[in-house]
Structures are given as C-alpha cells and as structure tokens.
Tab-separated table of C-alpha atoms and ligand atoms in Angstrom:
chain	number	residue	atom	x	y	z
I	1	UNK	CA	105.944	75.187	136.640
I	2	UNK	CA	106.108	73.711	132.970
I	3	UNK	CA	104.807	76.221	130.504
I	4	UNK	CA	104.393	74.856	126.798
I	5	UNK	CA	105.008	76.841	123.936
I	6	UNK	CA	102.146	75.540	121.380
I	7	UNK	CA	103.443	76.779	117.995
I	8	UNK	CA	102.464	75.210	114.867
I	9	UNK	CA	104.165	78.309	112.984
I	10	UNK	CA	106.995	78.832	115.260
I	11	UNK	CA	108.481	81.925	116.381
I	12	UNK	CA	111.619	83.217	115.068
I	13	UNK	CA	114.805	81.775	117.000
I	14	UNK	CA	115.476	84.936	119.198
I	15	UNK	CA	112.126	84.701	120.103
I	16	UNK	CA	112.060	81.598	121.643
I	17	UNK	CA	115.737	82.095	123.111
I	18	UNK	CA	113.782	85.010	124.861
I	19	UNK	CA	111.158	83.475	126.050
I	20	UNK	CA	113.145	80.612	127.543
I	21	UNK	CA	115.228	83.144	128.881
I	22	UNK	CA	112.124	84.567	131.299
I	23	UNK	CA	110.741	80.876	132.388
I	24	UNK	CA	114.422	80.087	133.237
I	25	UNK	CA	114.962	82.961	135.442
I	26	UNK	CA	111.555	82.895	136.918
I	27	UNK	CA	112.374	79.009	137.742
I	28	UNK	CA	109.863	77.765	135.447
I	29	UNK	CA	110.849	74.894	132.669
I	30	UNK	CA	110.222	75.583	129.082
I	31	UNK	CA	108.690	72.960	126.522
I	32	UNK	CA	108.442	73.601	123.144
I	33	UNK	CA	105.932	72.072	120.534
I	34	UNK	CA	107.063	73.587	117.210
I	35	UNK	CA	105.094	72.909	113.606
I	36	UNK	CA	102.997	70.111	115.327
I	37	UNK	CA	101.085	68.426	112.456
I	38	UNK	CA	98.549	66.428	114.442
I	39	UNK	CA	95.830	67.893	117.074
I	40	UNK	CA	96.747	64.741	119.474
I	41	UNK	CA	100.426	66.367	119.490
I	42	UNK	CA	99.296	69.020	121.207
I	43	UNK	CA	96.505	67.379	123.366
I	44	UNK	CA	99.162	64.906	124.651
I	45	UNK	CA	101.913	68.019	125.569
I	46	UNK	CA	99.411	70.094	127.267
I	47	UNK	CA	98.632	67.159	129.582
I	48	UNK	CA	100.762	68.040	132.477
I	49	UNK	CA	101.498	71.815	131.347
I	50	UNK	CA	100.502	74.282	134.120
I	51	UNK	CA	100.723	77.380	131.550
I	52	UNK	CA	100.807	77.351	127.641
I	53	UNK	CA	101.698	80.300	125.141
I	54	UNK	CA	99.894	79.910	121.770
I	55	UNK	CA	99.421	81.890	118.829
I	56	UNK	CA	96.566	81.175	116.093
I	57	UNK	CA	96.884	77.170	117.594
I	58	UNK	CA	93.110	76.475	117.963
I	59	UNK	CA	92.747	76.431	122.157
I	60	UNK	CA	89.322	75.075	122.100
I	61	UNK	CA	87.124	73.096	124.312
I	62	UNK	CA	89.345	70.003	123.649
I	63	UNK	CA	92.754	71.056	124.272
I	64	UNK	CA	91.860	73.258	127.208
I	65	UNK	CA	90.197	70.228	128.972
I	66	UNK	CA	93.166	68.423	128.366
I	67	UNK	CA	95.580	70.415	129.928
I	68	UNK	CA	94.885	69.636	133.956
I	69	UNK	CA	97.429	71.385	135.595
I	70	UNK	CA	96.697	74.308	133.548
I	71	UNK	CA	96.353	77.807	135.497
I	72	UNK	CA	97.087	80.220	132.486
I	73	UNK	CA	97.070	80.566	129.058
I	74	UNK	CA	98.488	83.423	126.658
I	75	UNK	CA	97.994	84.246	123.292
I	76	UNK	CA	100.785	85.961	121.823
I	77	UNK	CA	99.116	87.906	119.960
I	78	UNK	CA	95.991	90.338	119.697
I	79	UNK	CA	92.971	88.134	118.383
I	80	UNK	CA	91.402	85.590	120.444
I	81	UNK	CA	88.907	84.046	118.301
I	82	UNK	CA	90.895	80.975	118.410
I	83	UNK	CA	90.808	80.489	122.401
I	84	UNK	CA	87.205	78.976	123.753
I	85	UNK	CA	86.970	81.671	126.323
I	86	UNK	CA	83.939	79.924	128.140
I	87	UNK	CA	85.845	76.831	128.649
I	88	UNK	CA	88.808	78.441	129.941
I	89	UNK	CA	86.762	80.052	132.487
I	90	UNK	CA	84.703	76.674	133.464
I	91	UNK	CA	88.287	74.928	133.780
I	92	UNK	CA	89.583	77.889	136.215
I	93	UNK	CA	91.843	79.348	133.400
I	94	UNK	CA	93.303	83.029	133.250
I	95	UNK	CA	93.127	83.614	129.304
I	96	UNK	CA	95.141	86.480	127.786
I	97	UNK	CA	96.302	87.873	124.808
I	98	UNK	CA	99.333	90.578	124.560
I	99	UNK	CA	97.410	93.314	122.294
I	100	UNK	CA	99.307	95.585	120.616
I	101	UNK	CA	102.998	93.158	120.630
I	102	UNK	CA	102.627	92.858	116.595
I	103	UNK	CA	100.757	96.012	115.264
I	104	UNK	CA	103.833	97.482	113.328
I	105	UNK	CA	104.788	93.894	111.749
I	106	UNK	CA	100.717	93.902	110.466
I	107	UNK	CA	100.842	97.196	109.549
I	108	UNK	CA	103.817	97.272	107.574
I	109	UNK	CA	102.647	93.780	105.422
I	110	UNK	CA	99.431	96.218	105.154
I	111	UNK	CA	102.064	98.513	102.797
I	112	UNK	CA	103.675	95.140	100.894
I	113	UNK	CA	100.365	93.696	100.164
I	114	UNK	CA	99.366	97.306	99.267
I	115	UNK	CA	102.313	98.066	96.650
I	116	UNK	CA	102.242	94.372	95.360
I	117	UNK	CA	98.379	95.212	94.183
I	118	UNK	CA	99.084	98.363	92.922
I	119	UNK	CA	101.637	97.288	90.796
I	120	UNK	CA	99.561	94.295	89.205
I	121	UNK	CA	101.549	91.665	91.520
I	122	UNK	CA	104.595	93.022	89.580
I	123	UNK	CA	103.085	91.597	86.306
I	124	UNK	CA	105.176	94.343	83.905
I	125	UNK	CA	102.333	96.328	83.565
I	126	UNK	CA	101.762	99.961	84.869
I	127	UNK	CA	100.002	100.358	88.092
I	128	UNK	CA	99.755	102.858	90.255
I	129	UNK	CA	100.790	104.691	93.165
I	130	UNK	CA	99.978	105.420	96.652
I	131	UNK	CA	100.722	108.963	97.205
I	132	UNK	CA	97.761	111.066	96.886
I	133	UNK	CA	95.001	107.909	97.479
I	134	UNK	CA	92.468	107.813	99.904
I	135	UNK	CA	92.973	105.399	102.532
I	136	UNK	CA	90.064	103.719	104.436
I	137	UNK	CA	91.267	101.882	107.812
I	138	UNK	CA	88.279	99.927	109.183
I	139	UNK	CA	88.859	99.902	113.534
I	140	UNK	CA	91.553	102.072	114.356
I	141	UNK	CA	93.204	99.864	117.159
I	142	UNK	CA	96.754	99.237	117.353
I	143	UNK	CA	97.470	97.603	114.007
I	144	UNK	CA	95.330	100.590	112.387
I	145	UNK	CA	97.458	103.553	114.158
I	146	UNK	CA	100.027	102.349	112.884
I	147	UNK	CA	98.683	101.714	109.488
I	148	UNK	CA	98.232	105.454	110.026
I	149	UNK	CA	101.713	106.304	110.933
I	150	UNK	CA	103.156	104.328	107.824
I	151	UNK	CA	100.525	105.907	105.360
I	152	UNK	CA	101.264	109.719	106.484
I	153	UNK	CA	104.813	108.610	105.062
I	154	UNK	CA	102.943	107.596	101.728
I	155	UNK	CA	101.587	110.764	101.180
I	156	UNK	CA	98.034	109.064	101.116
I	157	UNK	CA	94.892	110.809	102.785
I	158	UNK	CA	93.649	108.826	105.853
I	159	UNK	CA	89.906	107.927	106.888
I	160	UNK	CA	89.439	105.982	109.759
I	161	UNK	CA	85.745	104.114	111.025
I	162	UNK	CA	86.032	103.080	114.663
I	163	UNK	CA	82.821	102.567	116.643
I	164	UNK	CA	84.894	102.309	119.734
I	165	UNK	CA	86.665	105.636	119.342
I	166	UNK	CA	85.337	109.514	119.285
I	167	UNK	CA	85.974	111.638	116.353
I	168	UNK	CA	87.873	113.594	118.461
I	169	UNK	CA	90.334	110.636	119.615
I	170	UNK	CA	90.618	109.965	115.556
I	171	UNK	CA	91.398	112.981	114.647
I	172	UNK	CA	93.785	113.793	117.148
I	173	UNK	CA	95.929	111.772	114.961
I	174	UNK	CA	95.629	114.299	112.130
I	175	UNK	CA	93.050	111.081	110.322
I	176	UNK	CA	89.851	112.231	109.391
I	177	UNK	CA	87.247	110.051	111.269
I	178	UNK	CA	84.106	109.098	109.736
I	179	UNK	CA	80.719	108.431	110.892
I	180	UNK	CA	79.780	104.702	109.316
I	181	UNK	CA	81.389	102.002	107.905
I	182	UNK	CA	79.409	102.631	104.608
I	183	UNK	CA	81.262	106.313	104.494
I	184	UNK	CA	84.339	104.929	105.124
I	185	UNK	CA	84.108	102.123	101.897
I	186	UNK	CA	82.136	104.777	99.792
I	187	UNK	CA	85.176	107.273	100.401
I	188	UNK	CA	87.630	105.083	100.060
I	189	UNK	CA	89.790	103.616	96.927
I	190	UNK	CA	91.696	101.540	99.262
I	191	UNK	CA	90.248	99.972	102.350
I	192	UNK	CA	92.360	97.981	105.291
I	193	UNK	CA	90.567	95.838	107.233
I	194	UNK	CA	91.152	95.654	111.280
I	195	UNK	CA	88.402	94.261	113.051
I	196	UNK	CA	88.281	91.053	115.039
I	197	UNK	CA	86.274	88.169	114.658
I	198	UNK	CA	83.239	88.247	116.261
I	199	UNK	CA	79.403	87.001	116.200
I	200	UNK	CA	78.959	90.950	114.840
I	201	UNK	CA	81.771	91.345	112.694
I	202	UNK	CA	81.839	88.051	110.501
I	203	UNK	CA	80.273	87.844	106.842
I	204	UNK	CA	80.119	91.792	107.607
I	205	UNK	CA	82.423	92.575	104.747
I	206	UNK	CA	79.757	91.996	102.018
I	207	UNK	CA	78.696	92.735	98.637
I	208	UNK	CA	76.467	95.714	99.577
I	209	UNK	CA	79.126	96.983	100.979
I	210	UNK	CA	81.757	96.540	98.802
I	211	UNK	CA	79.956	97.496	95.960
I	212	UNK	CA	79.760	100.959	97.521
I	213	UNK	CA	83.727	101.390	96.914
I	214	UNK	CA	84.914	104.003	94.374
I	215	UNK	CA	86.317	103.010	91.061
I	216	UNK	CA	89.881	100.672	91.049
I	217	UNK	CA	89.009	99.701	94.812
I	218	UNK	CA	91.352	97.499	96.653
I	219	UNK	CA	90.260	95.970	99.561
I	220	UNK	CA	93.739	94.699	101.743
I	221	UNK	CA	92.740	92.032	104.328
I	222	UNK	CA	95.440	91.320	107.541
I	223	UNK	CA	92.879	90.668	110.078
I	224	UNK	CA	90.555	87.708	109.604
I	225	UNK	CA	89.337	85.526	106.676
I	226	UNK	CA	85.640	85.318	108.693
I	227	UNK	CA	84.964	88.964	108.587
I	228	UNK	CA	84.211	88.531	104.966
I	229	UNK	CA	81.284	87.063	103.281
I	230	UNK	CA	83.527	85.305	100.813
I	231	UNK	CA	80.535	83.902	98.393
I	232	UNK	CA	79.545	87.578	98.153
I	233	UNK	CA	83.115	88.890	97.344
I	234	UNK	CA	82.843	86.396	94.501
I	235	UNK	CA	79.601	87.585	92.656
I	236	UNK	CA	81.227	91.659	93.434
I	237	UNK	CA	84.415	91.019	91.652
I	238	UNK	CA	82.726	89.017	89.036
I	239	UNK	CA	80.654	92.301	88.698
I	240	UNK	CA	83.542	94.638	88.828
I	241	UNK	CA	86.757	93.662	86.200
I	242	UNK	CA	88.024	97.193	88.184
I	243	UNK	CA	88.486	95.399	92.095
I	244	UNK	CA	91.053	93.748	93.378
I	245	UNK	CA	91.541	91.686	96.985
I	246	UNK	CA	94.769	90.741	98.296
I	247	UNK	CA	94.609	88.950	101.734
I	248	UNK	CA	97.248	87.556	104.523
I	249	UNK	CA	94.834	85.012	105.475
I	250	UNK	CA	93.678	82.445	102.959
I	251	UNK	CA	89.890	82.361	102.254
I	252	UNK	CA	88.106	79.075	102.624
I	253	UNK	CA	87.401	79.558	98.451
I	254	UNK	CA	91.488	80.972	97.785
I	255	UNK	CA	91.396	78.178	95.197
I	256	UNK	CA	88.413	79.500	93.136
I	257	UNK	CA	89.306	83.475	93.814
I	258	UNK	CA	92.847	82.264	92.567
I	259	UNK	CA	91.101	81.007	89.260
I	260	UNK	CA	88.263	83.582	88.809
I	261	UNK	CA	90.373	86.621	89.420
I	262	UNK	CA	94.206	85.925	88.135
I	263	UNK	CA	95.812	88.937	88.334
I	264	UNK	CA	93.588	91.030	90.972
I	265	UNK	CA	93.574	88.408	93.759
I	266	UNK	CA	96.459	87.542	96.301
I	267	UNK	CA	96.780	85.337	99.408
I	268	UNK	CA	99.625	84.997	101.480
I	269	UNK	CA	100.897	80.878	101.349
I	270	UNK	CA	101.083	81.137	104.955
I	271	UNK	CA	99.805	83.896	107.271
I	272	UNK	CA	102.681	86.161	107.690
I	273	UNK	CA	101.564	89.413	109.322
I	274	UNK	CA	103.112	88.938	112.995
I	275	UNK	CA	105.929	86.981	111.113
I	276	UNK	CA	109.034	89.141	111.813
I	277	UNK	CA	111.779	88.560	114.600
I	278	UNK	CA	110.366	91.513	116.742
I	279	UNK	CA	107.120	90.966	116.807
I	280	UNK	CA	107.812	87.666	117.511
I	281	UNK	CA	110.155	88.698	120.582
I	282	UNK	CA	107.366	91.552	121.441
I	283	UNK	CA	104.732	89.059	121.673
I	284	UNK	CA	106.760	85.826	122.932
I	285	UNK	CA	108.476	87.525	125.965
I	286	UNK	CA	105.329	89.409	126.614
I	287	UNK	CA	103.405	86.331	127.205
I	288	UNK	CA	106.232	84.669	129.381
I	289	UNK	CA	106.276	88.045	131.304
I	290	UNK	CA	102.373	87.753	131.396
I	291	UNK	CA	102.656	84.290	133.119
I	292	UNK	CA	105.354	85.020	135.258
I	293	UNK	CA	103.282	87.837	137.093
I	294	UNK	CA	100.072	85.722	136.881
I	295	UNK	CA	101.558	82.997	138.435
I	296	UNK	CA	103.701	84.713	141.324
I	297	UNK	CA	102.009	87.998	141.933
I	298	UNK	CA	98.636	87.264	140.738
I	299	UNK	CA	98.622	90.039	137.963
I	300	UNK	CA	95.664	89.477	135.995
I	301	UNK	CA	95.911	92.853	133.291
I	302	UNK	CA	95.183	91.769	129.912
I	303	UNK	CA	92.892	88.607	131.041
I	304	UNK	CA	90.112	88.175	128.642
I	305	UNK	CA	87.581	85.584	130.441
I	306	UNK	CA	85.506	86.259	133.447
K	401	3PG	C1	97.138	88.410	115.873
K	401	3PG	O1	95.935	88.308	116.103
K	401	3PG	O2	97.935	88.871	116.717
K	401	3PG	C2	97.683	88.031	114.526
K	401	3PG	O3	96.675	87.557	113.719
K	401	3PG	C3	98.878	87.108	114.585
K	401	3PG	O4	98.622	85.754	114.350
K	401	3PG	P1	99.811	84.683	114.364
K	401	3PG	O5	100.421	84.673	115.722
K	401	3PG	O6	99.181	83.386	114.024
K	401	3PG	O7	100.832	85.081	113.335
C-alpha cells in the first residue's frame, strides 16, 4: 500500500516522522511530495498511490482521476472545500477529513491576529485591550470552543451564533448564544469567523452585515477567504475610517486592501492557522490512523462522500 503525503506547505518534521511511523508499522510505504510547485507534480505522484493525505492541496476532479489505485483519501484537516467530493465518490473513493486535529492551533492565531489589531499592528500608537470586549464567534464548532476557552482567559464577554447548535448546548459553556447572525455582528465589537465554505456560506460576510457592527469593529478571519464578499468589505471600510480586518487567509484583492487600508488591514504571508508542530502531529497521524483502519478493518467514521 503506497500512501502519498501531498503537501505543498509541509508539515512540521515530527509530524511527518509520525506519520511515517504508522504506514511503517501498518506495512504500508510512505511517499512524500513536499512544497510541490507544479500541479503535474502531484498528478504524476498520485499515479500509482493507493491512499493520499492532503491538506489545503486542491484534490479536484483532475488529481483524483489521476490517482488509479486510489481507495482513500484524507484531509488533515477540518475543511473540505478543497476535495471534489462527487468525484471521489464516482472514482470509488472514501474521502475524509480529521475535524477537530487543529482547533487550538486556529484558535490561538485567533488571539495573535486579535492583539496584533488591537495594538495598531504594533505601530507605537495606543490601542486597546481585550479584557472587558464583547466577543462575537460566528459557528461554534471546534475551532470556536476553543476560541471560547482562550477568551474566558481574556476576560472578554462571549456571544456565540451557531445554527447547528441549541441555546442550551451554547450556553452550557457559560457563552451567551444568540438567535441570528445579524445579533451576533450588531452585538459584537469583535467578530471571529468559523464557518466553512459552502454554496450558503460564501460572499455571506457582506456589507449589510458588517455595517451592522458597533463602533471600532474588528472582524478576525481564520476560516475561509470565500465566506466574504470581498468587493463589499472594500466599499464598508472605505465607509468606516473606525474598522479594521485582519485575515489568515489572503483575499483575492490583499493587494488593494493592503493599499486602501494601511494600518487597519492584515493578511497572513502564508496561511498559518494549523501551522504548529501539534497540530500538525494531531492531524498527520490522525489521517495515517484514518487510513490504516479504512484500509484493514474497513472503518469508515469521519468519511465525507456518499
Ligand atoms: C483546516 O481546514 O483544517 C485549516 O484550514 C487548515 O488548513 P491547512 O492544512 O492548509 O493549514
């Protein structure tokens, strides 16, 4: 059983020591393709691979057709918007992800991204602090829980919008849940975003909504650059001198907002939420586990196509 491990941002070195550790006790060969520059690089190593890990490496139509032998892929990670899940299935692939693997390494670049905007990107001038702030996390899934953890330890007040959950399962949490995602950005000075990208979800961070956000809003973006309608968070913080953005993933416009909005705007050079050694060794060895079971026992938990 070859299993390739697609990374174009690789995985910290104890990561991929730990994930070669699995394959090689499960009898399975490892094969790594690390910072790949070319699409064809990864079309030509999936060739004869009968399982491939991947992180935000575009698994499309192409590559998945490519890869023959292929029985399994894994994403290590929690979005999936990068896999073609309907071509997976009409090529007989099991596709998974490993959801919840990285939430503390996203949450905690939530807090750096947070403290970096507060403080005017450390420009000398006085900012502000956290402690006492409201706090709006948008989908309270495994990166937002622990967004909620970290921000009890902030002294901040915590709202959380999750169509998905109860107000009861919120609140459990000692976060006070609210009823819309227009309550949650009109209550909120600071909102983190934590919703997937989906056919519902993307351009759905737009002006009418962000417009709704209280006075010296920052809106902190780890999750995906399509849930936001970037022409429309142009015109609002043309509009509003008083909002800022700072964002791990870089816009499709980053060079304009970078121009427009010096001093208010941030994007991360390369996306760095799930970047740490343990998330990488959370995720990694997850996915290895993930194929190991798939591929002798049949264990099909955490499989995302039909
Ligand atoms: C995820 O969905 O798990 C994160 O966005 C991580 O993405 P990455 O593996 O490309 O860092």
């Amino acid at each position: 059983m070859k299993v390739l491990i697609a990374t174009e941002k690789p995985f910290a070195a104890e990561a991929t020591a730990g994930i070669k550790n699995v394959l090689d006790n499960a009898g399975f060969e490892a094969a790594f393709l690390e910072k790949y520059t070319d699409k064809q690089q990864l079309l030509d190593a999936i060739a004869d691979a009968d399982a491939a890990i991947f992180r935000s490496d575009i698994f499309d139509k192409a590559v998945l057709d490519a890869g023959k032998n292929l029985k399994i892929v894994v994403r290590a990670g929690a979005g999936f918007d990068n896999v073609d899940l309907d071509a997976a299935t009409a090529n007989n692939i099991c596709a998974m992800n490993t959801p919840g693997q990285n939430a503390n390494a996203v949450a905690e670049l939530v807090f750096g991204l947070a403290v970096y905007a507060v403080r005017n990107l450390f420009n000398g001038a006085s900012g502000t602090e956290l402690l006492g702030k409201k706090l709006g996390i948008h989908a309270y899934g495994n990166v937002g829980r622990n967004v909620a953890r970290i921000a009890k330890g902030f002294g901040m007040e915590i709202y959380a919008y999750d169509p998905f959950l109860t107000k009861e399962q919120i609140e459990a949490e000692g976060v006070k849940a609210v009823g819309s995602v227009e309550e949650l950005y009109s209550t909120c000075q600071i909102v983190s975003i934590h919703i997937p990208a989906t056919a519902e979800t993307k351009n759905s961070i737009n002006y009418a909504l962000l417009s709704k956000m209280p006075k010296k809003a920052l809106l902190i973006n780890t999750a995906r650059k399509e849930v936001i309608n970037e022409a429309e968070i142009v015109k609002l913080m043309e509009d509003r001198a008083d909002f800022k953005y700072v964002t791990d993933i870089k816009p499709g416009n980053d060079a304009e907002m970078a121009e427009k909005f010096a001093g208010r705007y941030f994007s991360s050079p390369k996306k760095m939420g799930a970047q740490t050694a343990e998330a990488n060794t959370n995720a990694g060895i997850a996915a290895a586990n993930q194929i190991v079971d798939f591929i002798k026992n049949g264990n099909e938990r955490f499989r995302l196509n039909k």
